[in-house]
Amino acid sequence: MKQSSVKILYYNENASSIVASAGRISTTKGSAIELYDKSCEKSGEENHRLIQKILLSGHTSVLEHMNFNLAFDNVSVFVEQFMIEFRLASFTVKSRRYVDFGHMGYVSPDFDAYGEQGDTIRTIYRNHMEYLFQEYNDLLECGIPKEDARFILPYSFRSNFYCTVNARQLVKIVNEMVYGRGKDYAEIAALGRSLMDQCREIAPFLEFADSSNGESGFDIPIQKPEEVCPSRERTKERQESVRLLNGPDNPEEMICRAFLLESGYGFMQTAGSGTETQKKILQKILSRSRKRELEQVNFTVLFQKISLAGITHLVRHRMQSIVIPDYGNACRFQDYIIPQSIVNAGLEERYTGIFSKSETVYEQLKHAGFSIYDKVYTVLSGLTVPVMTTMNANELATFIRLRSCNRAQWEIRSLSVSLLEILRREYPDLFSLYGPTCYMTGKCPEGKMSCGQMEQIQKTFAMKCD
């Protein structure tokens, strides 16, 4: 069986010289090129000693001049989700919207760790995984789009992706995998130890250590949802999908003041609320590539029910502060999304039965001693959880521009449009200018993949302002 693995594909081989140069430049006479040449003339041992001295003094920013390209090979999608939450790294993943995952395979927990119950758990687990993948393949044969069939894939299915990251951030990631949030998940911890060993071979000056300060799991006695609502069943009625939890009183004024400050008029100068001048300033800012003025105001949003598959779209937006619940505790098999394509094909009963059976199987595994940390392999991609995030107005412009486009995946598009409607009600002067790219810029960036409905889309989003 294929094993999860991670490999450092490439790193800058002059790393010790460039990192040492960065350490020397702040306190040593000479130009950047001269100091680099000097570092190249030094032995690796000399550079390593200097780097370690710098790191011990707390100046770890020099490590950001060393970069790594990583390949995560045949890992579970849970590992992908864990990794992609690190915002100071770049990721490219295999798309579940366009790639058939029917024969990608799945990751299994360490059955031997369960002792006498290992064989029982192995049989239950493997039978259910084979069932889920067969159901996925059957849905595809029934004409269900890949992006909708994926909702029944378990979070054990294998993912492959690339990651590029600097050494400082990689140390943080590895520490989190081995000593922090990832330590209780055997697959993540093993991948972390593999990365640690590879890094030590390449860059012996990198130091890894437990920085959690003794942090442990959540142990405050709070009633779980099952205890509060023991008879609660999944309901089909539409619930409020998005809530605006917090926002500034007058974001337009703050943004315009920032613009006037940058333009040399001073912070106290105002453009006047709701005036034509204010509108022109906001339009000017949104038309520029550098929109720092928008970053002066923040909005906190609660996505009440977003699927695990949907979260993968949301977390790709780097400049946000996102809070995602622990899947082992938060995921309940009664809460899931149903694609319209399933309903249209007359497959709703079969689809819901997959989630019901998955709950039954998990209860069997749990009764056999299955760990809460291995439960993540049994949760399905269509299960929904609440997610809270805070974005500034600049990141919201990017999020809404991309995710309200007709080419966006339908679930994240629906959430984006719902959020925009709420924001327009609260802050019409600012967010009436927000929408998909074609609405904001008058141009479609999709080329041959364009929906071909730009004029209608522009009219639709203009009407939403009225």
XYZ file of C-alpha atoms in Angstrom:
466
model
C 0.000 0.000 0.000
C 1.203 3.500 -0.813
C 2.539 5.418 2.166
C 2.114 9.098 2.871
C 5.366 10.928 2.302
C 6.893 14.364 1.943
C 10.083 15.203 0.081
C 12.158 18.354 -0.151
C 12.514 18.696 -3.922
C 14.679 21.785 -3.961
C 16.307 24.336 -1.689
C 18.745 27.143 -2.438
C 22.111 25.453 -2.063
C 23.794 28.736 -1.143
C 21.516 28.889 1.890
C 24.195 29.052 4.580
C 26.022 31.810 2.679
C 22.941 33.940 2.034
C 21.574 33.482 5.565
C 24.981 34.321 7.044
C 25.183 37.376 4.754
C 21.815 38.537 6.052
C 23.150 38.138 9.558
C 26.282 40.172 8.791
C 24.722 43.035 6.842
C 23.097 44.778 9.803
C 26.327 45.079 11.834
C 29.205 44.749 9.360
C 30.750 47.306 7.011
C 30.500 46.524 3.302
C 27.978 46.337 0.472
C 25.459 43.543 0.022
C 27.548 41.893 -2.723
C 30.794 42.252 -0.746
C 29.277 40.646 2.341
C 27.807 37.813 0.288
C 31.172 37.134 -1.366
C 32.766 37.190 2.087
C 30.246 34.637 3.361
C 30.908 32.400 0.348
C 34.621 32.443 1.218
C 33.889 31.271 4.751
C 33.635 27.575 5.535
C 30.218 26.081 6.087
C 31.096 25.508 9.735
C 31.947 29.193 10.241
C 28.698 30.308 8.643
C 26.731 27.798 10.692
C 28.234 29.072 13.936
C 27.326 32.641 13.023
C 23.788 31.665 12.050
C 23.257 29.746 15.285
C 24.518 32.721 17.282
C 22.070 35.000 15.463
C 19.190 32.581 15.995
C 19.949 32.248 19.705
C 19.616 36.019 19.989
C 16.070 35.733 18.607
C 16.711 37.220 15.156
C 15.113 34.394 13.188
C 14.065 36.601 10.246
C 17.382 35.801 8.519
C 15.988 32.312 7.861
C 13.457 33.803 5.465
C 16.235 34.027 2.847
C 16.314 30.219 2.597
C 13.508 28.601 0.623
C 12.219 25.070 0.149
C 10.031 23.391 -2.476
C 8.165 20.441 -0.975
C 6.122 17.636 -2.520
C 3.458 15.975 -0.379
C 2.861 12.605 -1.978
C -0.241 10.451 -1.452
C -1.106 12.048 1.880
C -4.654 12.238 3.212
C -6.684 15.314 2.333
C -6.756 15.977 6.083
C -3.011 16.628 5.886
C -3.638 19.022 2.999
C -6.211 20.887 5.089
C -3.804 21.067 8.037
C -0.989 22.413 5.881
C -2.907 24.923 3.813
C -3.925 26.836 6.934
C -0.334 28.093 7.213
C -0.732 31.415 5.451
C 2.935 32.244 4.794
C 3.426 29.339 2.412
C 2.347 28.757 -1.190
C 0.333 25.700 -2.202
C -0.860 24.115 -5.431
C -3.207 21.141 -5.045
C -4.923 18.635 -7.310
C -8.433 19.936 -7.982
C -11.371 17.827 -6.840
C -13.615 19.793 -9.218
C -11.880 18.501 -12.329
C -9.909 15.359 -11.380
C -11.490 11.926 -10.921
C -10.516 10.676 -7.452
C -12.247 7.318 -7.808
C -8.994 5.377 -7.935
C -6.676 7.654 -5.938
C -6.904 5.419 -2.890
C -7.119 6.297 0.777
C -4.993 6.511 3.900
C -5.555 4.063 6.746
C -4.804 4.584 10.432
C -2.340 2.351 12.262
C -4.543 -0.661 12.971
C -1.797 -2.394 14.954
C -2.017 0.395 17.527
C -5.468 -0.924 18.476
C -4.138 -4.241 19.742
C -6.713 -7.027 19.830
C -9.327 -4.791 18.233
C -7.036 -3.990 15.319
C -8.379 -6.664 12.976
C -11.993 -5.745 13.713
C -11.355 -2.049 13.103
C -9.359 -2.831 9.949
C -12.227 -4.854 8.460
C -14.929 -2.294 9.277
C -12.810 0.617 8.076
C -11.648 -0.898 4.801
C -15.079 -2.214 3.864
C -16.566 1.225 4.378
C -13.822 2.979 2.415
C -14.358 0.623 -0.521
C -18.099 1.272 -0.302
C -17.630 5.064 -0.359
C -15.298 5.014 -3.343
C -17.656 2.697 -5.219
C -20.519 5.092 -4.503
C -18.376 7.979 -5.765
C -17.675 6.112 -9.011
C -21.357 5.234 -9.370
C -22.370 8.883 -8.973
C -19.953 9.837 -11.740
C -21.439 7.148 -13.986
C -24.886 8.594 -13.257
C -23.700 11.913 -14.659
C -23.103 13.718 -11.368
C -20.302 16.311 -11.806
C -17.022 15.545 -10.051
C -17.362 18.696 -7.958
C -20.626 17.315 -6.520
C -19.695 13.643 -6.249
C -16.681 14.655 -4.134
C -18.987 15.476 -1.208
C -19.179 11.775 -0.307
C -15.411 11.268 -0.362
C -13.979 10.575 3.107
C -11.165 12.746 4.453
C -8.880 9.740 4.120
C -8.727 10.063 0.333
C -5.259 10.711 -0.995
C -4.099 14.171 -1.976
C -0.960 15.336 -3.750
C 0.285 18.905 -3.625
C 3.302 21.194 -3.762
C 4.332 23.680 -1.121
C 6.934 26.451 -1.261
C 7.986 27.990 2.023
C 10.888 29.826 3.635
C 12.963 28.187 6.355
C 11.583 30.288 9.195
C 8.018 29.317 8.392
C 9.001 25.706 7.734
C 10.494 25.435 11.218
C 7.200 26.721 12.611
C 5.216 24.240 10.518
C 7.369 21.266 11.510
C 7.195 22.204 15.180
C 3.409 22.386 14.892
C 3.301 18.988 13.177
C 5.542 17.219 15.680
C 4.920 19.066 18.943
C 1.766 21.155 18.459
C -1.684 20.651 16.917
C -0.489 17.831 14.686
C 1.199 15.657 17.293
C -1.918 13.602 18.089
C -2.464 12.712 14.429
C -0.041 9.919 13.586
C 0.168 10.723 9.871
C 0.882 14.419 10.423
C 3.424 13.766 13.174
C 5.252 11.201 11.004
C 5.413 13.617 8.073
C 6.705 16.300 10.430
C 9.480 14.048 11.696
C 10.417 13.190 8.109
C 10.684 16.882 7.243
C 12.710 17.494 10.383
C 15.217 14.791 9.436
C 15.551 16.106 5.871
C 16.037 19.672 7.110
C 18.728 18.642 9.572
C 20.594 16.919 6.767
C 20.367 19.984 4.522
C 20.633 22.813 7.044
C 22.043 21.667 10.394
C 21.708 25.187 11.792
C 17.900 24.871 11.844
C 16.620 24.245 15.360
C 13.369 22.445 16.091
C 11.734 22.451 19.509
C 8.412 22.298 21.290
C 7.129 25.865 21.467
C 3.642 25.023 22.712
C 4.406 26.046 26.332
C 2.685 22.965 27.619
C -0.523 23.606 25.707
C -2.901 20.678 25.672
C -6.329 19.898 24.316
C -9.533 21.711 25.166
C -10.544 20.632 28.675
C -13.078 23.284 29.735
C -16.369 21.525 30.672
C -18.758 22.698 27.937
C -21.820 20.715 26.898
C -21.456 19.190 23.466
C -24.181 19.808 20.848
C -25.343 16.178 21.095
C -25.996 16.660 24.809
C -27.825 19.946 24.307
C -30.018 18.661 21.457
C -30.035 14.847 21.770
C -32.951 14.425 19.363
C -31.875 16.975 16.807
C -32.177 15.794 13.228
C -30.785 17.310 10.077
C -33.264 19.792 8.654
C -33.601 20.713 4.995
C -35.096 24.170 5.433
C -32.909 27.085 4.412
C -31.085 28.624 7.341
C -29.187 31.870 7.447
C -25.936 30.789 5.820
C -23.825 33.869 6.546
C -23.780 36.345 9.419
C -21.847 39.572 9.776
C -20.668 39.481 13.388
C -18.723 42.702 13.527
C -17.743 45.668 11.395
C -16.750 49.336 11.725
C -19.303 52.129 12.131
C -18.171 54.098 9.081
C -15.628 52.173 6.987
C -15.989 54.499 3.994
C -14.852 57.495 6.030
C -11.813 55.661 7.420
C -10.818 54.418 3.955
C -11.165 57.875 2.422
C -9.204 59.474 5.258
C -6.392 56.988 4.628
C -6.462 57.907 0.930
C -6.345 61.644 1.695
C -3.498 61.091 4.162
C -1.477 59.282 1.489
C -2.286 62.077 -0.963
C -0.837 64.679 1.402
C -4.042 66.199 2.787
C -3.648 64.870 6.338
C -5.669 62.325 8.293
C -8.325 64.702 9.635
C -9.428 65.744 6.155
C -12.753 64.091 5.219
C -14.503 63.475 1.917
C -18.025 63.726 3.326
C -20.234 60.692 3.907
C -22.238 59.619 0.868
C -20.875 62.395 -1.327
C -19.836 62.135 -4.952
C -16.267 62.881 -3.851
C -16.315 59.900 -1.504
C -17.630 57.625 -4.252
C -14.916 58.768 -6.662
C -12.224 58.136 -4.045
C -13.526 54.610 -3.374
C -13.664 53.889 -7.117
C -10.136 55.230 -7.528
C -8.816 52.987 -4.747
C -10.544 49.894 -6.141
C -9.072 50.538 -9.599
C -5.484 50.514 -8.314
C -3.220 47.515 -7.807
C -2.174 48.769 -4.364
C -5.207 49.137 -2.121
C -3.710 49.630 1.336
C -6.458 52.085 2.298
C -8.962 49.213 2.240
C -6.871 47.340 4.787
C -7.674 49.875 7.513
C -11.124 48.364 8.155
C -12.015 44.810 9.180
C -15.145 42.687 9.092
C -15.823 39.499 11.069
C -18.037 36.944 9.347
C -19.585 33.655 10.422
C -20.244 31.067 7.734
C -22.857 29.056 9.600
C -22.735 25.879 7.528
C -19.896 25.412 5.084
C -18.848 21.988 3.841
C -15.376 20.619 4.448
C -14.920 20.744 0.678
C -15.988 24.392 0.723
C -13.437 25.213 3.401
C -10.657 24.275 0.979
C -11.804 27.159 -1.242
C -12.119 29.592 1.652
C -8.687 28.989 3.188
C -6.925 29.702 -0.086
C -7.434 33.381 0.696
C -4.277 34.170 2.639
C -4.974 37.545 4.213
C -7.627 36.551 6.689
C -7.797 35.396 10.298
C -9.821 32.212 10.064
C -11.023 29.928 12.856
C -11.951 26.379 11.839
C -13.321 23.913 14.418
C -11.663 20.624 15.225
C -13.135 18.116 12.780
C -13.141 15.252 15.265
C -15.392 17.139 17.664
C -17.355 19.407 15.318
C -18.297 17.115 12.430
C -21.669 15.417 12.771
C -22.960 13.049 10.134
C -26.451 14.617 10.275
C -25.177 17.971 8.978
C -24.298 17.903 5.300
C -24.804 19.655 2.000
C -26.965 18.271 -0.821
C -26.038 19.379 -4.366
C -28.894 20.285 -6.685
C -27.474 17.867 -9.262
C -28.187 15.009 -6.837
C -31.807 16.136 -6.423
C -32.279 16.625 -10.167
C -30.965 13.113 -10.856
C -33.394 11.558 -8.359
C -30.501 10.348 -6.198
C -31.255 12.239 -2.985
C -32.347 9.155 -1.037
C -29.228 7.262 -2.063
C -27.043 10.266 -1.265
C -28.494 10.814 2.208
C -28.213 7.080 2.838
C -24.445 7.322 2.343
C -24.194 9.819 5.203
C -26.496 7.735 7.412
C -24.466 4.609 6.769
C -21.233 6.507 7.471
C -22.603 7.535 10.862
C -23.534 3.930 11.644
C -20.100 2.691 10.617
C -18.371 5.341 12.712
C -20.409 4.270 15.748
C -19.244 0.692 15.137
C -15.639 1.859 14.943
C -16.084 3.996 18.047
C -17.533 1.031 19.952
C -14.448 -0.974 18.928
C -12.181 1.709 20.430
C -11.555 3.912 17.380
C -9.647 7.071 18.350
C -11.189 10.534 18.001
C -7.974 11.489 16.184
C -8.600 8.815 13.554
C -12.221 9.904 13.164
C -10.984 12.574 10.727
C -10.448 9.809 8.161
C -14.138 8.873 8.299
C -15.744 12.327 8.018
C -17.144 13.054 4.574
C -16.300 16.089 2.471
C -19.942 17.173 2.398
C -20.280 17.505 6.172
C -20.830 21.084 7.267
C -19.342 23.048 10.157
C -19.372 26.713 11.216
C -16.317 28.797 10.336
C -15.481 32.306 11.533
C -13.116 34.656 9.758
C -12.015 38.269 9.823
C -11.047 39.967 6.561
C -10.139 43.522 5.738
C -11.924 45.327 2.916
C -9.054 44.622 0.520
C -9.189 40.867 1.052
C -12.975 41.009 0.831
C -12.608 42.680 -2.561
C -10.437 39.769 -3.722
C -12.687 37.124 -2.163
C -15.918 38.530 -3.590
C -14.370 39.325 -6.977
C -13.233 35.717 -7.441
C -15.914 33.782 -5.578
C -19.015 35.559 -6.885
C -17.916 34.815 -10.452
C -20.037 32.326 -12.422
C -16.919 30.180 -12.804
C -16.549 29.777 -9.044
C -17.635 26.541 -7.369
C -21.357 26.864 -6.649
C -21.268 26.499 -2.839
C -18.565 29.100 -2.243
C -20.241 31.334 -4.847
C -23.536 31.168 -2.968
C -21.800 32.073 0.291
C -19.909 34.914 -1.387
C -23.064 36.391 -2.912
C -24.931 36.054 0.408
C -22.101 37.838 2.196
C -22.086 40.604 -0.405
C -25.835 41.117 0.012
C -25.389 41.521 3.781
C -22.470 43.904 3.369
C -24.394 45.999 0.843
C -27.297 46.357 3.267
C -24.973 47.522 6.047
C -22.465 49.530 3.998
C -24.023 50.377 0.607
C -21.608 53.171 -0.331
C -18.605 50.828 -0.219
C -19.931 47.415 -1.142
C -22.161 48.561 -3.988
C -18.821 48.753 -5.813
C -18.005 45.087 -5.037
C -18.931 42.092 -7.176
C -17.382 39.639 -9.652
C -14.415 40.816 -11.706
C -16.502 41.700 -14.748
C -18.698 43.942 -12.586
C -15.789 45.643 -10.832
C -13.456 46.108 -13.811
C -15.629 45.722 -16.903
C -13.430 42.856 -18.105
C -13.643 39.068 -17.836
C -10.323 37.365 -16.958
C -11.493 33.827 -17.791
C -10.671 33.852 -21.513
C -12.026 30.740 -23.257
C -13.479 29.574 -19.931
C -15.727 32.650 -19.696
C -19.415 32.067 -18.983
C -20.224 34.423 -21.854
C -22.799 36.284 -19.774
C -20.799 39.352 -18.740
C -23.454 41.897 -19.701
C -26.172 40.043 -17.799
C -23.926 39.540 -14.757
C -23.098 43.238 -14.680
C -26.799 44.118 -14.802
C -27.627 41.594 -12.082
C -25.067 42.940 -9.638
C -25.976 46.526 -10.478
C -29.618 45.717 -9.706
C -28.632 44.261 -6.327
C -27.494 47.769 -5.406
C -30.939 49.285 -5.978
